[in-house]
PDB file of C-alpha atoms in Angstrom:
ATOM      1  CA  UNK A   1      87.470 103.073 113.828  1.00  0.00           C
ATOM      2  CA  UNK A   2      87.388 101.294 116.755  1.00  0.00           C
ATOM      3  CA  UNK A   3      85.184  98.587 115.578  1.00  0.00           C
ATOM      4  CA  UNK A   4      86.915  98.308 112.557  1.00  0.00           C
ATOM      5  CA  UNK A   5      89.753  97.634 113.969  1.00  0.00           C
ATOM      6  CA  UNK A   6      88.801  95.048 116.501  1.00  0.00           C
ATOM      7  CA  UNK A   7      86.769  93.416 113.520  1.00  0.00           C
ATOM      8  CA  UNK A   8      90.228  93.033 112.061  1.00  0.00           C
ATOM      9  CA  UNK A   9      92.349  91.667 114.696  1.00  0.00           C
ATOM     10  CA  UNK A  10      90.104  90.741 117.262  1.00  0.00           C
ATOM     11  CA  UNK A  11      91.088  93.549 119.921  1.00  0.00           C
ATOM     12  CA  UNK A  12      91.025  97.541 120.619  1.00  0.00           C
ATOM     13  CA  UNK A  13      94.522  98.838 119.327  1.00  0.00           C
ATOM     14  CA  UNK A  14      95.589 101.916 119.315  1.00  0.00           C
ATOM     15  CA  UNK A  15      96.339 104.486 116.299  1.00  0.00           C
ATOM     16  CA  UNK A  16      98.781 107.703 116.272  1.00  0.00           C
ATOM     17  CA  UNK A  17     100.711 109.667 114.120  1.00  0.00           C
ATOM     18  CA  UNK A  18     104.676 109.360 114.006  1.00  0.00           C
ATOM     19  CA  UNK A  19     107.140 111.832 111.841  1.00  0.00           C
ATOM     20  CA  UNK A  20     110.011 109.963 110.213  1.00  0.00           C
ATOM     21  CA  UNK A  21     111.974 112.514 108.577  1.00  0.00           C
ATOM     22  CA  UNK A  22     109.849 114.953 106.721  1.00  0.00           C
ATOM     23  CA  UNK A  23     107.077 112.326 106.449  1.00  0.00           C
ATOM     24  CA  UNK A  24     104.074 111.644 108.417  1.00  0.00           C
ATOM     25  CA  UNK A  25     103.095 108.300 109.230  1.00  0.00           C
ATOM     26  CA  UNK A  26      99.800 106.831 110.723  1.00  0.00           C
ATOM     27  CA  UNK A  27     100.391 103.486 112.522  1.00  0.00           C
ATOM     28  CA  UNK A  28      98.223 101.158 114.376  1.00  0.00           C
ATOM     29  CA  UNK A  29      99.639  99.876 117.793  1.00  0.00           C
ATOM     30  CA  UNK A  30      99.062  97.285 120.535  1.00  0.00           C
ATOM     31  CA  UNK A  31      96.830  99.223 123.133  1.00  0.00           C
ATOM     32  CA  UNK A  32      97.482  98.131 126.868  1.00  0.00           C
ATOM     33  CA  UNK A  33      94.406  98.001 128.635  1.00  0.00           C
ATOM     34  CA  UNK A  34      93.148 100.298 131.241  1.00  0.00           C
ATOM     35  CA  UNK A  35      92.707  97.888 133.733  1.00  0.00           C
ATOM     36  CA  UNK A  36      96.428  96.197 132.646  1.00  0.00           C
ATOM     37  CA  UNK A  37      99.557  96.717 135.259  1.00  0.00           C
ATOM     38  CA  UNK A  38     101.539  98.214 132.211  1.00  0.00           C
ATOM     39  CA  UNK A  39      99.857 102.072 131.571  1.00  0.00           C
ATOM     40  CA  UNK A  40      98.367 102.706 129.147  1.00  0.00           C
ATOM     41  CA  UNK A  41      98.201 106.092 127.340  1.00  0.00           C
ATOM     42  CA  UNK A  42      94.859 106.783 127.621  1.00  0.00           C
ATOM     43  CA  UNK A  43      93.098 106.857 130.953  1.00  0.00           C
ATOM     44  CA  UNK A  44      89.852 105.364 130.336  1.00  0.00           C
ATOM     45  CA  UNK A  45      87.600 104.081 127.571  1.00  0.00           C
ATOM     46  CA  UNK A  46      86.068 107.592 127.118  1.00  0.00           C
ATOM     47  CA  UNK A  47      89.519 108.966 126.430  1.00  0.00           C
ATOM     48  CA  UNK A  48      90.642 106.282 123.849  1.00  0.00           C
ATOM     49  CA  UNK A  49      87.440 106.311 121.682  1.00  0.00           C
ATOM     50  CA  UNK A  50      87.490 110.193 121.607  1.00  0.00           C
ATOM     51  CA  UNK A  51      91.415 110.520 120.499  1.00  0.00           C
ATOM     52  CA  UNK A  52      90.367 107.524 117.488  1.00  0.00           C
ATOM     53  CA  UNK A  53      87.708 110.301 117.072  1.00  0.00           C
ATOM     54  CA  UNK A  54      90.432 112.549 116.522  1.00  0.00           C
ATOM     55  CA  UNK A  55      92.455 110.570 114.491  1.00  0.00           C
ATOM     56  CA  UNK A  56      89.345 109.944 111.794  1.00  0.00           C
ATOM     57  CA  UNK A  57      89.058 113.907 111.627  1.00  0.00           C
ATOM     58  CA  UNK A  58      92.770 114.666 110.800  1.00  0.00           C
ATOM     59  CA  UNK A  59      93.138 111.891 108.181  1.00  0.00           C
ATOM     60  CA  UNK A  60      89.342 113.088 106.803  1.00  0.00           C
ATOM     61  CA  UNK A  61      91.113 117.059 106.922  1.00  0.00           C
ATOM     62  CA  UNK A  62      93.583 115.629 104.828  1.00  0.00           C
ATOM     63  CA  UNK A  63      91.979 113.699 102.549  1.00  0.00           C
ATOM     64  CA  UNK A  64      93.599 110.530 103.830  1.00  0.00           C
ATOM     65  CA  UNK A  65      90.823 108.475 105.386  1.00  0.00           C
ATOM     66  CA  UNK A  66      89.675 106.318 102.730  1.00  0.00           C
ATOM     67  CA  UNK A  67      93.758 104.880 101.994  1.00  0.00           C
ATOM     68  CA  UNK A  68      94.059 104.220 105.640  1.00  0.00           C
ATOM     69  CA  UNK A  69      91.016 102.466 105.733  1.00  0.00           C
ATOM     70  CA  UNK A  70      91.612 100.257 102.685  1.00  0.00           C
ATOM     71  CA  UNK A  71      95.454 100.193 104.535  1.00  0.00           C
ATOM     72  CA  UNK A  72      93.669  98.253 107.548  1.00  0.00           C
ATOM     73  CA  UNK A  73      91.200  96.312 105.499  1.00  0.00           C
ATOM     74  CA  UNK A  74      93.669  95.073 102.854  1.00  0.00           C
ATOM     75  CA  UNK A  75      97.165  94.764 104.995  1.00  0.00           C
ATOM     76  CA  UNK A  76      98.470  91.232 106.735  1.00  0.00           C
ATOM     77  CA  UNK A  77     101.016  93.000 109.198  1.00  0.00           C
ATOM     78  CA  UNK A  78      99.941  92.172 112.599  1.00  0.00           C
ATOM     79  CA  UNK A  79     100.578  95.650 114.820  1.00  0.00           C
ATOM     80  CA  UNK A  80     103.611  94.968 117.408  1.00  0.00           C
ATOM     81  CA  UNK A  81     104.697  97.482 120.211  1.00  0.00           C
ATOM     82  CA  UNK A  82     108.048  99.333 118.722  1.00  0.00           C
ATOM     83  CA  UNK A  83     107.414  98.865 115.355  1.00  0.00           C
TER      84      UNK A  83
END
């Protein structure tokens, strides 16, 4: 996931899962690197590349891998902090 989504748009970014009403959305989001002065989430590399681990499994559990991956390959939004 990682590479695919640096082969996309050219850096690491982040994915997570927001609830917006009764649905559930995946989104892809800016990541803020672990040396950076803002913080980011995760506290090292290690960390980041096992929680996109965990992010494949749950959208593989529910059958939902192969639309987010067309999502990323197919989509022209550029991912923005807030959005």
């Amino acid at each position: 996931l990682r590479d695919m989504l640096v082969s996309k748009w050219g850096v690491p970014l982040d994915v997570d899962f927001q609830k917006i009403g009764n649905s559930l959305y995946c989104t892809v989001l800016p990541l803020v690197g672990f040396g950076s002065p803002l913080r980011s989430r995760h506290d090292s590399e290690l960390e980041y590349l096992m929680h996109l681990q965990g992010v494949v499994e749950v959208l593989h559990k529910y059958d939902n891998l192969d639309a987010f991956i067309t999502y990323i390959e197919e989509t022209k939004k550029a991912p923005k902090r807030g959005t």
